[in-house]
PDB file of C-alpha atoms in Angstrom:
ATOM      1  CA  UNK A  41       0.000   0.000   0.000  1.00 46.00           C
ATOM      2  CA  UNK A  42       2.748   2.480   0.902  1.00 46.00           C
ATOM      3  CA  UNK A  43       4.635   1.614  -2.277  1.00 44.00           C
ATOM      4  CA  UNK A  44       1.591   2.443  -4.394  1.00 44.00           C
ATOM      5  CA  UNK A  45       1.133   5.806  -2.687  1.00 40.00           C
ATOM      6  CA  UNK A  46       4.815   6.637  -3.282  1.00 39.00           C
ATOM      7  CA  UNK A  47       4.489   5.699  -6.928  1.00 37.00           C
ATOM      8  CA  UNK A  48       1.415   7.877  -7.385  1.00 35.00           C
ATOM      9  CA  UNK A  49       3.291  10.844  -5.981  1.00 32.00           C
ATOM     10  CA  UNK A  50       6.093  10.182  -8.456  1.00 33.00           C
ATOM     11  CA  UNK A  51       3.580  10.281 -11.317  1.00 31.00           C
ATOM     12  CA  UNK A  52       2.413  13.719 -10.225  1.00 30.00           C
ATOM     13  CA  UNK A  53       5.958  15.103 -10.001  1.00 31.00           C
ATOM     14  CA  UNK A  54       7.402  13.646 -13.182  1.00 32.00           C
ATOM     15  CA  UNK A  55       6.299  12.974 -16.712  1.00 30.00           C
ATOM     16  CA  UNK A  56       7.850   9.714 -17.917  1.00 32.00           C
ATOM     17  CA  UNK A  57       7.725   7.911 -21.228  1.00 34.00           C
ATOM     18  CA  UNK A  58       9.386   4.936 -22.867  1.00 36.00           C
ATOM     19  CA  UNK A  59      12.165   6.128 -25.157  1.00 43.00           C
ATOM     20  CA  UNK A  60      12.794   2.877 -26.977  1.00 46.00           C
ATOM     21  CA  UNK A  61      11.651  -0.692 -26.549  1.00 47.00           C
ATOM     22  CA  UNK A  62      14.586  -2.244 -28.338  1.00 58.00           C
ATOM     23  CA  UNK A  63      18.073  -3.299 -27.359  1.00 64.00           C
ATOM     24  CA  UNK A  64      20.603  -1.039 -29.034  1.00 68.00           C
ATOM     25  CA  UNK A  65      24.029  -2.544 -29.765  1.00 69.00           C
ATOM     26  CA  UNK A  66      27.259  -0.698 -30.389  1.00 65.00           C
ATOM     27  CA  UNK A  67      30.292  -2.558 -31.777  1.00 65.00           C
ATOM     28  CA  UNK A  68      33.652  -2.394 -30.043  1.00 59.00           C
ATOM     29  CA  UNK A  69      35.703   0.782 -30.404  1.00 59.00           C
ATOM     30  CA  UNK A  70      32.785   2.829 -31.723  1.00 64.00           C
ATOM     31  CA  UNK A  71      32.901   6.590 -31.537  1.00 66.00           C
ATOM     32  CA  UNK A  72      29.956   8.935 -31.080  1.00 71.00           C
ATOM     33  CA  UNK A  73      28.254   7.838 -34.253  1.00 62.00           C
ATOM     34  CA  UNK A  74      26.030  10.772 -34.982  1.00 62.00           C
ATOM     35  CA  UNK A  75      23.168   9.331 -32.954  1.00 79.00           C
ATOM     36  CA  UNK A  76      22.298  12.071 -30.517  1.00 87.00           C
ATOM     37  CA  UNK A  77      19.291  11.503 -28.258  1.00 88.00           C
ATOM     38  CA  UNK A  78      17.385  14.684 -27.479  1.00 91.00           C
ATOM     39  CA  UNK A  79      17.204  15.089 -23.692  1.00 91.00           C
ATOM     40  CA  UNK A  80      16.290  18.767 -23.676  1.00 90.00           C
ATOM     41  CA  UNK A  81      13.733  19.639 -20.979  1.00 90.00           C
ATOM     42  CA  UNK A  82      14.708  16.458 -19.142  1.00 90.00           C
ATOM     43  CA  UNK A  83      16.999  16.066 -16.202  1.00 92.00           C
ATOM     44  CA  UNK A  84      17.225  12.292 -15.855  1.00 93.00           C
ATOM     45  CA  UNK A  85      17.617   9.201 -17.990  1.00 92.00           C
ATOM     46  CA  UNK A  86      17.424   5.554 -16.910  1.00 93.00           C
ATOM     47  CA  UNK A  87      19.446   3.123 -19.005  1.00 93.00           C
ATOM     48  CA  UNK A  88      20.004  -0.630 -18.819  1.00 93.00           C
ATOM     49  CA  UNK A  89      23.570  -1.585 -19.770  1.00 92.00           C
ATOM     50  CA  UNK A  90      25.282  -4.892 -20.583  1.00 90.00           C
ATOM     51  CA  UNK A  91      28.959  -4.874 -21.598  1.00 88.00           C
ATOM     52  CA  UNK A  92      32.202  -6.687 -20.857  1.00 85.00           C
ATOM     53  CA  UNK A  93      34.488  -3.645 -20.805  1.00 81.00           C
ATOM     54  CA  UNK A  94      32.288  -0.605 -20.599  1.00 80.00           C
ATOM     55  CA  UNK A  95      31.190   2.361 -22.584  1.00 86.00           C
ATOM     56  CA  UNK A  96      31.044   6.119 -22.535  1.00 89.00           C
ATOM     57  CA  UNK A  97      27.927   8.249 -22.291  1.00 92.00           C
ATOM     58  CA  UNK A  98      28.436  11.798 -23.522  1.00 91.00           C
ATOM     59  CA  UNK A  99      26.189  14.750 -22.696  1.00 93.00           C
ATOM     60  CA  UNK A 100      26.262  17.719 -25.065  1.00 92.00           C
ATOM     61  CA  UNK A 101      24.891  21.227 -25.516  1.00 93.00           C
ATOM     62  CA  UNK A 102      24.417  20.717 -29.252  1.00 92.00           C
ATOM     63  CA  UNK A 103      24.356  17.820 -31.710  1.00 90.00           C
ATOM     64  CA  UNK A 104      28.119  17.784 -32.182  1.00 85.00           C
ATOM     65  CA  UNK A 105      31.031  16.380 -30.226  1.00 84.00           C
ATOM     66  CA  UNK A 106      32.701  19.769 -29.747  1.00 85.00           C
ATOM     67  CA  UNK A 107      29.891  20.850 -27.391  1.00 88.00           C
ATOM     68  CA  UNK A 108      30.634  18.165 -24.770  1.00 88.00           C
ATOM     69  CA  UNK A 109      29.480  19.018 -21.230  1.00 90.00           C
ATOM     70  CA  UNK A 110      30.115  15.720 -19.364  1.00 90.00           C
ATOM     71  CA  UNK A 111      31.295  12.199 -20.139  1.00 90.00           C
ATOM     72  CA  UNK A 112      30.568   9.196 -17.942  1.00 94.00           C
ATOM     73  CA  UNK A 113      32.951   6.262 -18.428  1.00 91.00           C
ATOM     74  CA  UNK A 114      31.520   2.944 -17.239  1.00 92.00           C
ATOM     75  CA  UNK A 115      33.981   0.160 -16.431  1.00 88.00           C
ATOM     76  CA  UNK A 116      37.004   2.297 -17.343  1.00 87.00           C
ATOM     77  CA  UNK A 117      40.228   0.327 -16.850  1.00 85.00           C
ATOM     78  CA  UNK A 118      37.957  -2.593 -15.942  1.00 85.00           C
ATOM     79  CA  UNK A 119      37.147  -1.439 -12.405  1.00 91.00           C
ATOM     80  CA  UNK A 120      36.289   2.264 -12.408  1.00 91.00           C
ATOM     81  CA  UNK A 121      33.431   4.609 -13.140  1.00 92.00           C
ATOM     82  CA  UNK A 122      34.612   8.116 -14.009  1.00 90.00           C
ATOM     83  CA  UNK A 123      32.760  11.378 -14.662  1.00 91.00           C
ATOM     84  CA  UNK A 124      34.716  14.005 -16.599  1.00 87.00           C
ATOM     85  CA  UNK A 125      33.890  17.606 -17.334  1.00 82.00           C
ATOM     86  CA  UNK A 126      34.012  18.856 -20.926  1.00 72.00           C
ATOM     87  CA  UNK A 127      37.814  19.023 -20.896  1.00 66.00           C
ATOM     88  CA  UNK A 128      39.921  16.120 -19.625  1.00 62.00           C
ATOM     89  CA  UNK A 129      41.912  18.644 -17.563  1.00 66.00           C
ATOM     90  CA  UNK A 130      38.740  19.580 -15.641  1.00 70.00           C
ATOM     91  CA  UNK A 131      38.121  17.980 -12.256  1.00 74.00           C
ATOM     92  CA  UNK A 132      36.802  14.441 -12.367  1.00 86.00           C
ATOM     93  CA  UNK A 133      35.035  12.092 -10.015  1.00 90.00           C
ATOM     94  CA  UNK A 134      36.131   8.430  -9.754  1.00 91.00           C
ATOM     95  CA  UNK A 135      34.593   5.385  -8.065  1.00 93.00           C
ATOM     96  CA  UNK A 136      35.575   1.721  -7.801  1.00 93.00           C
ATOM     97  CA  UNK A 137      32.210   0.720  -6.291  1.00 95.00           C
ATOM     98  CA  UNK A 138      31.208  -2.517  -8.062  1.00 94.00           C
ATOM     99  CA  UNK A 139      27.538  -1.494  -7.924  1.00 96.00           C
ATOM    100  CA  UNK A 140      28.359   1.256 -10.433  1.00 96.00           C
ATOM    101  CA  UNK A 141      29.896  -1.182 -12.946  1.00 94.00           C
ATOM    102  CA  UNK A 142      27.973  -2.829 -15.800  1.00 94.00           C
ATOM    103  CA  UNK A 143      28.196  -6.605 -16.181  1.00 93.00           C
ATOM    104  CA  UNK A 144      28.879  -8.765 -19.234  1.00 90.00           C
ATOM    105  CA  UNK A 145      26.106 -11.329 -18.700  1.00 92.00           C
ATOM    106  CA  UNK A 146      23.073  -9.305 -17.658  1.00 93.00           C
ATOM    107  CA  UNK A 147      21.501  -5.912 -18.077  1.00 92.00           C
ATOM    108  CA  UNK A 148      21.888  -3.694 -15.017  1.00 94.00           C
ATOM    109  CA  UNK A 149      19.878  -0.506 -14.488  1.00 95.00           C
ATOM    110  CA  UNK A 150      21.614   2.834 -14.024  1.00 96.00           C
ATOM    111  CA  UNK A 151      20.473   6.427 -14.074  1.00 95.00           C
ATOM    112  CA  UNK A 152      21.957   9.716 -15.151  1.00 96.00           C
ATOM    113  CA  UNK A 153      20.751  12.929 -13.545  1.00 95.00           C
ATOM    114  CA  UNK A 154      21.902  16.393 -14.554  1.00 94.00           C
ATOM    115  CA  UNK A 155      20.778  19.654 -13.006  1.00 90.00           C
ATOM    116  CA  UNK A 156      22.401  22.766 -11.580  1.00 87.00           C
ATOM    117  CA  UNK A 157      25.722  22.034 -13.346  1.00 87.00           C
ATOM    118  CA  UNK A 158      26.009  18.640 -11.633  1.00 92.00           C
ATOM    119  CA  UNK A 159      26.132  15.204 -13.287  1.00 94.00           C
ATOM    120  CA  UNK A 160      25.134  12.151 -11.240  1.00 96.00           C
ATOM    121  CA  UNK A 161      25.532   8.514 -12.315  1.00 96.00           C
ATOM    122  CA  UNK A 162      23.797   6.020 -10.037  1.00 97.00           C
ATOM    123  CA  UNK A 163      22.882   2.358  -9.765  1.00 97.00           C
ATOM    124  CA  UNK A 164      19.213   1.380  -9.971  1.00 95.00           C
ATOM    125  CA  UNK A 165      16.062   2.819 -11.471  1.00 91.00           C
ATOM    126  CA  UNK A 166      15.180   5.345  -8.767  1.00 92.00           C
ATOM    127  CA  UNK A 167      16.952   8.630  -9.417  1.00 92.00           C
ATOM    128  CA  UNK A 168      18.781   9.857  -6.333  1.00 91.00           C
ATOM    129  CA  UNK A 169      18.874   6.513  -4.536  1.00 92.00           C
ATOM    130  CA  UNK A 170      21.447   3.741  -4.349  1.00 94.00           C
ATOM    131  CA  UNK A 171      25.199   4.026  -4.913  1.00 96.00           C
ATOM    132  CA  UNK A 172      26.079   7.057  -7.009  1.00 95.00           C
ATOM    133  CA  UNK A 173      28.910   9.190  -8.252  1.00 96.00           C
ATOM    134  CA  UNK A 174      28.641  12.896  -8.990  1.00 94.00           C
ATOM    135  CA  UNK A 175      30.624  15.776 -10.396  1.00 93.00           C
ATOM    136  CA  UNK A 176      29.773  19.467 -10.098  1.00 87.00           C
ATOM    137  CA  UNK A 177      31.034  22.101 -12.527  1.00 80.00           C
ATOM    138  CA  UNK A 178      31.652  25.770 -11.925  1.00 76.00           C
ATOM    139  CA  UNK A 179      30.861  26.643 -15.560  1.00 77.00           C
ATOM    140  CA  UNK A 180      27.177  26.676 -16.498  1.00 79.00           C
ATOM    141  CA  UNK A 181      26.228  24.510 -19.489  1.00 84.00           C
ATOM    142  CA  UNK A 182      22.857  23.188 -20.580  1.00 90.00           C
ATOM    143  CA  UNK A 183      22.599  19.506 -21.466  1.00 93.00           C
ATOM    144  CA  UNK A 184      20.412  19.020 -24.554  1.00 94.00           C
ATOM    145  CA  UNK A 185      21.727  15.802 -26.144  1.00 93.00           C
ATOM    146  CA  UNK A 186      23.177  12.467 -25.143  1.00 92.00           C
ATOM    147  CA  UNK A 187      25.263  10.049 -27.205  1.00 90.00           C
ATOM    148  CA  UNK A 188      27.081   6.768 -26.569  1.00 89.00           C
ATOM    149  CA  UNK A 189      30.407   5.199 -27.592  1.00 86.00           C
ATOM    150  CA  UNK A 190      32.349   2.070 -26.601  1.00 82.00           C
ATOM    151  CA  UNK A 191      35.783   0.737 -25.651  1.00 74.00           C
ATOM    152  CA  UNK A 192      37.268  -2.589 -26.772  1.00 74.00           C
ATOM    153  CA  UNK A 193      34.053  -4.534 -26.333  1.00 79.00           C
ATOM    154  CA  UNK A 194      30.527  -4.276 -27.759  1.00 83.00           C
ATOM    155  CA  UNK A 195      27.864  -2.745 -25.518  1.00 84.00           C
ATOM    156  CA  UNK A 196      24.134  -3.386 -25.402  1.00 87.00           C
ATOM    157  CA  UNK A 197      21.903  -0.770 -23.821  1.00 86.00           C
ATOM    158  CA  UNK A 198      18.243   0.111 -23.481  1.00 87.00           C
ATOM    159  CA  UNK A 199      17.182   3.723 -23.008  1.00 83.00           C
ATOM    160  CA  UNK A 200      14.245   2.976 -20.810  1.00 69.00           C
ATOM    161  CA  UNK A 201      12.854   6.082 -19.217  1.00 53.00           C
ATOM    162  CA  UNK A 202      12.894   9.821 -19.693  1.00 53.00           C
ATOM    163  CA  UNK A 203      11.963  12.039 -16.780  1.00 52.00           C
ATOM    164  CA  UNK A 204      11.358  15.752 -16.528  1.00 50.00           C
ATOM    165  CA  UNK A 205       9.857  18.012 -13.920  1.00 48.00           C
ATOM    166  CA  UNK A 206       6.325  19.187 -14.651  1.00 43.00           C
TER     167      UNK A 206
END
């Protein structure tokens, strides 16, 4: 009963819709391939990831790689999750928490949340809960697009949920 009440409150606060109902697969060593997902007017994205070595999720102001705001590396060097600012010399946030690492044999849910110049990457489907890693920036930049690339291993992912404040 309490769970249902909590869920109803969530419905009133957020508008959510299914982005895609298919598994998207990127080959190994892919770059941002021109597929930019519009996330304007959103502040969160839930994604299910399955990969042996990880991938990179880029968040951009515009539909080009030169407008990078944040990059989130999953399973970097095999054991790390890293959030970078737009320039690799910017501060970064690093975690070795295994809950924040995708697995090779099953899809695991993760969320991205960006607001107030802060990027958060967390484990699970409830934004703001569970293990998470975050990076705040001093330079204001609006996230409007998201794209994905891989390391030395293919990556399967499902963009499950888009959320925005009403």
